[in-house]
Amino acid sequence: MKGLYPMADIKNITYLKSLFPTGVLCFLSLCKTHSYTQTAKQLKTSQSSVSRSIIELEEVLGFQLVERQTRPIKITRSGLLLEKSLSECQNSLEQMLLYIRQNNLRHMPLRIGLIESMADCLTVPLFQRLKGEFSNALALTAVSTRLLELLDEERVDFIVSSNPFSYRNDLKRFFILQEPSIIVTSKCITLPQPLSWERLKFIGLPQVSYDKDNSGAAIERRLFNENGLNFIRRIEVDLNILLMRMVAENMGWALTRVTALVQFPGYAQNVNVYEMPDPLASRELFLIYKNNAFSDMAEKIAREIKILIVETLIPRMLHWAPWIKPYLMIQGKSALDRVPAFPNERPSRTSTVF
């Protein structure tokens, strides 16, 4: 089997659950973690269940796998021999599965989750561009934290998120866009220039803010906390459409992104758009998928998203806020490369990613 299939970059056993008994999965994980607690966390089960599965496997095999008198956990000599053989078997199966999946892309479903601000401008054109690459498709919209849950639940295979979830080593990422934040008010209000946070406090309207589960709220919290800003009067919403409508109808002002204007041009034509005061905050967007997902398909999706962003989304963004041009970043040659969308444009301010 060695050398017959491309080397798999697979770190977990999600797709092997139906091929290995539970005791074997627990044992393989325990050999790597040397911790019942970590093994239980990895397999999403209880510590007692892991311990029971190991004991049952030992009873079936007729020899001891774990030396229980030592701490940290030590695998017996017999257990090490078994682990070596099982690991070779697991690697071969993983390579086989990856080969089969990557060479049957046209028979795969395309299951993707997107944050709300990108769903409208990406989903339909992305499906149209990839329509020959999948058998059926699923598109779900949610906040970034919920999208990660959908990925873990295997309801989707890819997500477009503004949170990279950097603490998760089992995820792979393609950077797709960096965009600066903006301030929006209704057409009824003209803010004095240069705009300052202090002046925003006294315009007589509350801030229309994102609900705590929205990634936009995370940007606001960090920005405000790091700069000692506090806006007491607030209206919290969980959807861009509500934020845009409230601002357009003069119920408040908001800190948001230009993609919110692109998403709802009907409301956008009734708002004024301003550069935010220092510091200029930006957000990044990523295509995220599991280590054991379909890398060929991920590369195709990332490539098509980049084309859509450059050819379709950015021109629409510049219609509403042409001054953001120097601050837009897109994907470079490799997955996490960031390059200016307009290399000849020179930003006059420093932009910080929150």
Short mmCIF file of C-alpha atoms in Angstrom, two decimals:
data_model
loop_
_atom_site.label_atom_id
_atom_site.label_comp_id
_atom_site.label_asym_id
_atom_site.label_seq_id
_atom_site.Cartn_x
_atom_site.Cartn_y
_atom_site.Cartn_z
CA MET A 1 0.00 0.00 0.00
CA LYS A 2 2.92 2.36 0.70
CA GLY A 3 3.52 4.82 -2.12
CA LEU A 4 0.34 3.89 -3.96
CA TYR A 5 -1.67 6.88 -2.72
CA PRO A 6 -0.78 10.53 -2.02
CA MET A 7 0.42 11.11 1.53
CA ALA A 8 -2.52 12.13 3.69
CA ASP A 9 -2.32 15.11 5.99
CA ILE A 10 -4.82 13.66 8.46
CA LYS A 11 -4.43 14.17 12.21
CA ASN A 12 -7.66 12.77 13.59
CA ILE A 13 -9.90 9.78 13.11
CA THR A 14 -13.27 11.37 12.41
CA TYR A 15 -13.77 9.45 9.17
CA LEU A 16 -12.56 6.14 10.63
CA LYS A 17 -15.16 5.76 13.37
CA SER A 18 -17.15 3.27 11.35
CA LEU A 19 -14.01 1.26 10.46
CA PHE A 20 -12.46 0.80 13.91
CA PRO A 21 -14.09 -0.50 17.12
CA THR A 22 -14.41 2.08 19.91
CA GLY A 23 -11.77 0.33 22.01
CA VAL A 24 -9.22 0.58 19.20
CA LEU A 25 -9.95 4.29 18.68
CA CYS A 26 -9.55 4.92 22.42
CA PHE A 27 -6.31 2.96 22.51
CA LEU A 28 -4.78 4.77 19.51
CA SER A 29 -5.67 8.13 21.01
CA LEU A 30 -4.37 7.14 24.45
CA CYS A 31 -1.03 6.14 22.91
CA LYS A 32 -0.66 9.73 21.68
CA THR A 33 -2.12 11.68 24.62
CA HIS A 34 -1.07 9.44 27.53
CA SER A 35 -4.11 10.94 29.24
CA TYR A 36 -7.59 9.50 29.73
CA THR A 37 -8.90 13.06 30.09
CA GLN A 38 -7.41 14.27 26.80
CA THR A 39 -8.49 11.10 24.99
CA ALA A 40 -12.05 11.56 26.23
CA LYS A 41 -12.00 15.18 25.06
CA GLN A 42 -10.64 14.22 21.64
CA LEU A 43 -13.26 11.52 21.13
CA LYS A 44 -16.04 13.61 22.72
CA THR A 45 -16.88 11.03 25.34
CA SER A 46 -16.38 10.54 29.09
CA GLN A 47 -13.18 9.53 30.86
CA SER A 48 -14.93 6.51 32.39
CA SER A 49 -16.10 5.40 28.93
CA VAL A 50 -12.52 5.54 27.63
CA SER A 51 -11.24 3.53 30.61
CA ARG A 52 -13.99 0.93 30.18
CA SER A 53 -13.29 0.60 26.44
CA ILE A 54 -9.57 -0.01 27.08
CA ILE A 55 -10.35 -2.70 29.68
CA GLU A 56 -12.82 -4.41 27.34
CA LEU A 57 -10.24 -4.38 24.53
CA GLU A 58 -7.66 -5.94 26.87
CA GLU A 59 -10.13 -8.68 27.79
CA VAL A 60 -10.78 -9.46 24.11
CA LEU A 61 -7.06 -9.51 23.26
CA GLY A 62 -6.00 -11.42 26.34
CA PHE A 63 -3.11 -9.14 27.31
CA GLN A 64 -2.56 -5.84 29.10
CA LEU A 65 -2.20 -2.62 27.10
CA VAL A 66 -1.66 -0.05 29.87
CA GLU A 67 0.54 -0.18 32.97
CA ARG A 68 -1.84 1.17 35.58
CA GLN A 69 0.68 1.42 38.39
CA THR A 70 2.62 4.27 36.75
CA ARG A 71 1.88 7.94 36.20
CA PRO A 72 1.83 9.41 33.65
CA ILE A 73 0.19 6.61 31.71
CA LYS A 74 2.65 4.16 30.18
CA ILE A 75 1.83 1.73 27.37
CA THR A 76 3.03 -1.85 27.83
CA ARG A 77 5.50 -3.48 25.45
CA SER A 78 2.66 -5.55 23.96
CA GLY A 79 0.59 -2.40 23.63
CA LEU A 80 3.38 -0.57 21.77
CA LEU A 81 3.67 -3.43 19.28
CA LEU A 82 -0.08 -3.38 18.71
CA GLU A 83 -0.09 0.43 18.38
CA LYS A 84 2.61 0.28 15.70
CA SER A 85 0.63 -2.22 13.65
CA LEU A 86 -2.68 -0.38 14.10
CA SER A 87 -1.11 2.97 13.18
CA GLU A 88 0.24 1.54 9.93
CA CYS A 89 -3.22 0.18 9.18
CA GLN A 90 -4.82 3.51 10.06
CA ASN A 91 -2.41 5.46 7.82
CA SER A 92 -3.12 3.15 4.90
CA LEU A 93 -6.86 3.54 5.37
CA GLU A 94 -6.57 7.31 5.68
CA GLN A 95 -4.54 7.52 2.47
CA MET A 96 -7.05 5.29 0.70
CA LEU A 97 -10.00 7.40 1.90
CA LEU A 98 -8.29 10.63 0.91
CA TYR A 99 -7.43 9.25 -2.52
CA ILE A 100 -11.00 8.08 -3.10
CA ARG A 101 -12.49 11.38 -1.95
CA GLN A 102 -10.10 13.59 -3.91
CA ASN A 103 -10.62 11.63 -7.10
CA ASN A 104 -14.41 11.66 -6.85
CA LEU A 105 -14.95 15.38 -6.34
CA ARG A 106 -17.73 15.51 -8.91
CA HIS A 107 -19.74 13.07 -6.82
CA MET A 108 -19.29 14.98 -3.57
CA PRO A 109 -21.77 17.37 -1.98
CA LEU A 110 -20.68 20.97 -1.52
CA ARG A 111 -21.63 21.85 2.07
CA ILE A 112 -20.59 25.31 3.18
CA GLY A 113 -21.50 27.72 5.96
CA LEU A 114 -21.03 31.49 5.69
CA ILE A 115 -21.30 34.47 7.98
CA GLU A 116 -24.28 36.64 7.13
CA SER A 117 -22.33 39.52 5.58
CA MET A 118 -20.76 37.22 2.96
CA ALA A 119 -23.65 34.83 2.31
CA ASP A 120 -25.59 36.99 -0.14
CA CYS A 121 -22.62 38.09 -2.26
CA LEU A 122 -20.82 34.72 -2.39
CA THR A 123 -23.23 31.79 -2.19
CA VAL A 124 -25.11 31.97 -5.50
CA PRO A 125 -22.14 32.98 -7.70
CA LEU A 126 -19.91 30.40 -5.96
CA PHE A 127 -22.40 27.62 -6.61
CA GLN A 128 -22.73 28.75 -10.21
CA ARG A 129 -18.96 28.68 -10.74
CA LEU A 130 -18.59 25.26 -9.12
CA LYS A 131 -21.79 23.64 -10.41
CA GLY A 132 -19.86 20.95 -12.30
CA GLU A 133 -17.89 19.97 -9.20
CA PHE A 134 -20.57 18.63 -6.84
CA SER A 135 -23.56 16.32 -6.79
CA ASN A 136 -25.69 18.44 -4.45
CA ALA A 137 -25.16 21.50 -2.29
CA LEU A 138 -25.96 22.93 1.12
CA ALA A 139 -25.51 26.56 2.23
CA LEU A 140 -26.06 27.62 5.85
CA THR A 141 -25.73 31.07 7.39
CA ALA A 142 -24.76 31.73 11.01
CA VAL A 143 -22.37 33.64 13.25
CA SER A 144 -18.78 32.39 13.29
CA THR A 145 -19.07 30.47 16.56
CA ARG A 146 -22.13 28.59 15.33
CA LEU A 147 -20.42 27.88 12.00
CA LEU A 148 -17.59 26.18 13.88
CA GLU A 149 -20.15 24.02 15.68
CA LEU A 150 -21.68 23.05 12.34
CA LEU A 151 -18.21 22.11 11.10
CA ASP A 152 -17.60 19.97 14.18
CA GLU A 153 -21.02 18.36 13.81
CA GLU A 154 -20.06 17.52 10.19
CA ARG A 155 -23.12 19.32 8.84
CA VAL A 156 -20.82 21.41 6.66
CA ASP A 157 -17.33 20.76 5.30
CA PHE A 158 -16.22 24.38 4.82
CA ILE A 159 -17.01 27.68 6.52
CA VAL A 160 -16.37 31.33 5.65
CA SER A 161 -15.69 32.99 9.00
CA SER A 162 -14.33 36.25 10.41
CA ASN A 163 -12.86 34.30 13.33
CA PRO A 164 -9.86 32.14 12.35
CA PHE A 165 -10.15 30.01 15.52
CA SER A 166 -6.36 30.01 15.72
CA TYR A 167 -6.37 27.82 18.83
CA ARG A 168 -7.72 24.87 16.83
CA ASN A 169 -4.83 22.82 15.44
CA ASP A 170 -7.23 20.51 13.59
CA LEU A 171 -8.29 23.27 11.19
CA LYS A 172 -6.80 24.54 7.94
CA ARG A 173 -7.36 28.05 6.67
CA PHE A 174 -7.28 30.15 3.52
CA PHE A 175 -7.13 33.90 4.08
CA ILE A 176 -9.61 35.53 1.70
CA LEU A 177 -10.14 39.21 2.60
CA GLN A 178 -9.20 42.03 4.98
CA GLU A 179 -11.48 45.06 5.06
CA PRO A 180 -11.50 48.18 7.27
CA SER A 181 -14.39 49.16 9.50
CA ILE A 182 -16.52 52.24 8.85
CA ILE A 183 -18.91 54.51 10.71
CA VAL A 184 -22.44 54.88 9.34
CA THR A 185 -25.21 57.33 10.24
CA SER A 186 -28.48 58.21 8.60
CA LYS A 187 -28.61 60.85 5.86
CA CYS A 188 -30.27 63.11 8.45
CA ILE A 189 -26.96 63.53 10.26
CA THR A 190 -23.76 65.10 8.98
CA LEU A 191 -20.89 64.46 11.38
CA PRO A 192 -18.27 67.18 11.94
CA GLN A 193 -14.82 66.48 10.58
CA PRO A 194 -12.33 65.32 11.63
CA LEU A 195 -14.49 62.66 13.20
CA SER A 196 -13.65 61.62 16.76
CA TRP A 197 -15.05 59.10 19.24
CA GLU A 198 -15.84 61.98 21.58
CA ARG A 199 -18.02 63.64 18.96
CA LEU A 200 -19.87 60.36 18.39
CA LYS A 201 -20.83 60.35 22.07
CA PHE A 202 -22.69 63.63 21.69
CA ILE A 203 -24.63 63.24 18.46
CA GLY A 204 -27.75 62.42 20.50
CA LEU A 205 -28.23 58.86 19.20
CA PRO A 206 -27.29 55.45 20.63
CA GLN A 207 -24.80 53.12 19.03
CA VAL A 208 -26.43 50.28 17.11
CA SER A 209 -24.19 47.41 18.10
CA TYR A 210 -23.88 43.72 17.31
CA ASP A 211 -25.10 41.07 19.73
CA LYS A 212 -22.37 39.40 21.81
CA ASP A 213 -22.41 36.19 19.71
CA ASN A 214 -21.66 38.10 16.52
CA SER A 215 -18.02 38.47 15.46
CA GLY A 216 -18.69 42.18 14.92
CA ALA A 217 -19.27 42.46 18.67
CA ALA A 218 -15.86 40.90 19.34
CA ILE A 219 -14.21 43.57 17.17
CA GLU A 220 -16.08 46.31 19.04
CA ARG A 221 -15.27 44.92 22.50
CA ARG A 222 -11.55 44.65 21.84
CA LEU A 223 -11.37 48.03 20.09
CA PHE A 224 -13.29 49.83 22.83
CA ASN A 225 -11.56 48.05 25.72
CA GLU A 226 -8.06 48.68 24.39
CA ASN A 227 -8.80 52.34 23.81
CA GLY A 228 -10.87 53.11 26.90
CA LEU A 229 -14.03 53.84 24.93
CA ASN A 230 -17.49 53.47 26.41
CA PHE A 231 -20.83 54.15 24.77
CA ILE A 232 -23.56 53.80 27.37
CA ARG A 233 -26.56 54.14 25.05
CA ARG A 234 -26.71 51.06 22.83
CA ILE A 235 -29.13 49.01 20.78
CA GLU A 236 -27.95 45.44 20.16
CA VAL A 237 -28.95 43.41 17.09
CA ASP A 238 -27.81 40.10 15.65
CA LEU A 239 -28.34 40.75 11.94
CA ASN A 240 -26.85 43.23 9.48
CA ILE A 241 -30.26 43.93 8.02
CA LEU A 242 -31.51 45.18 11.39
CA LEU A 243 -28.39 47.26 11.95
CA MET A 244 -28.65 48.85 8.51
CA ARG A 245 -32.37 49.56 8.80
CA MET A 246 -32.04 51.17 12.23
CA VAL A 247 -29.22 53.42 11.03
CA ALA A 248 -31.06 54.30 7.82
CA GLU A 249 -34.15 55.24 9.87
CA ASN A 250 -32.08 57.46 12.19
CA MET A 251 -32.37 55.26 15.27
CA GLY A 252 -28.62 55.30 15.89
CA TRP A 253 -25.11 55.19 14.43
CA ALA A 254 -23.02 52.05 13.91
CA LEU A 255 -19.52 50.70 13.51
CA THR A 256 -19.65 48.10 10.74
CA ARG A 257 -18.01 46.93 7.49
CA VAL A 258 -18.63 47.99 3.90
CA THR A 259 -19.88 44.49 3.07
CA ALA A 260 -22.97 45.36 5.12
CA LEU A 261 -23.69 48.19 2.66
CA VAL A 262 -23.13 45.89 -0.31
CA GLN A 263 -25.52 43.39 1.21
CA PHE A 264 -28.35 45.89 1.65
CA PRO A 265 -27.99 48.66 -0.97
CA GLY A 266 -31.56 49.81 -0.39
CA TYR A 267 -30.72 50.85 3.15
CA ALA A 268 -27.16 51.87 2.22
CA GLN A 269 -28.44 54.66 -0.06
CA ASN A 270 -30.01 56.25 3.03
CA VAL A 271 -26.84 56.37 5.13
CA ASN A 272 -23.70 58.48 5.28
CA VAL A 273 -20.39 56.60 5.36
CA TYR A 274 -17.37 57.88 7.29
CA GLU A 275 -13.83 56.79 7.95
CA MET A 276 -13.72 55.60 11.54
CA PRO A 277 -11.58 57.59 14.02
CA ASP A 278 -8.19 56.24 15.07
CA PRO A 279 -7.37 53.48 15.51
CA LEU A 280 -8.56 52.12 12.18
CA ALA A 281 -9.89 48.63 12.84
CA SER A 282 -10.06 45.91 10.19
CA ARG A 283 -11.46 42.42 10.11
CA GLU A 284 -10.20 39.37 8.25
CA LEU A 285 -12.18 36.61 6.58
CA PHE A 286 -11.10 33.00 6.19
CA LEU A 287 -12.19 29.85 4.44
CA ILE A 288 -11.81 27.15 7.11
CA TYR A 289 -12.00 23.37 6.92
CA LYS A 290 -10.87 20.31 8.85
CA ASN A 291 -7.42 18.77 8.37
CA ASN A 292 -9.08 15.62 7.10
CA ALA A 293 -11.35 17.40 4.59
CA PHE A 294 -10.96 17.58 0.85
CA SER A 295 -7.94 19.77 0.14
CA ASP A 296 -8.49 19.85 -3.64
CA MET A 297 -12.02 21.14 -3.18
CA ALA A 298 -10.86 23.65 -0.55
CA GLU A 299 -8.29 25.05 -2.98
CA LYS A 300 -10.94 25.33 -5.70
CA ILE A 301 -13.37 27.10 -3.37
CA ALA A 302 -10.67 29.52 -2.16
CA ARG A 303 -9.61 30.24 -5.73
CA GLU A 304 -13.18 30.93 -6.86
CA ILE A 305 -13.91 33.10 -3.80
CA LYS A 306 -10.81 35.18 -4.56
CA ILE A 307 -12.03 35.73 -8.14
CA LEU A 308 -15.49 36.74 -6.90
CA ILE A 309 -14.03 39.13 -4.34
CA VAL A 310 -11.70 40.82 -6.84
CA GLU A 311 -14.08 40.96 -9.79
CA THR A 312 -17.44 41.44 -8.10
CA LEU A 313 -17.34 42.28 -4.40
CA ILE A 314 -14.56 44.88 -4.24
CA PRO A 315 -16.02 47.08 -7.03
CA ARG A 316 -19.32 47.10 -5.14
CA MET A 317 -17.52 47.99 -1.90
CA LEU A 318 -15.68 50.88 -3.54
CA HIS A 319 -18.98 52.28 -4.80
CA TRP A 320 -19.95 53.01 -1.19
CA ALA A 321 -16.53 53.80 0.29
CA PRO A 322 -13.84 54.48 -2.32
CA TRP A 323 -11.33 55.58 0.35
CA ILE A 324 -10.97 51.98 1.64
CA LYS A 325 -9.00 50.98 -1.49
CA PRO A 326 -5.50 51.16 0.13
CA TYR A 327 -6.64 49.07 3.09
CA LEU A 328 -8.08 46.08 1.23
CA MET A 329 -6.02 42.89 1.38
CA ILE A 330 -6.63 39.67 -0.58
CA GLN A 331 -5.06 36.23 -0.69
CA GLY A 332 -1.58 35.91 -2.16
CA LYS A 333 0.17 32.85 -3.57
CA SER A 334 -0.12 30.63 -0.51
CA ALA A 335 -3.04 29.91 1.81
CA LEU A 336 -2.29 32.59 4.41
CA ASP A 337 -0.51 35.17 2.25
CA ARG A 338 -1.98 38.67 2.39
CA VAL A 339 -1.30 41.07 -0.46
CA PRO A 340 -2.78 44.51 -1.26
CA ALA A 341 -5.76 44.40 -3.59
CA PHE A 342 -4.37 47.62 -5.08
CA PRO A 343 -0.55 47.50 -4.82
CA ASN A 344 -0.11 51.05 -6.13
CA GLU A 345 -2.30 52.55 -3.42
CA ARG A 346 -0.49 53.71 -0.26
CA PRO A 347 -2.48 53.79 3.01
CA SER A 348 -2.17 57.00 5.03
CA ARG A 349 -3.11 55.29 8.30
CA THR A 350 -2.16 52.13 10.12
CA SER A 351 -4.88 49.50 10.14
CA THR A 352 -5.10 47.05 13.04
CA VAL A 353 -6.86 43.69 12.77
CA PHE A 354 -9.17 43.11 15.73
#
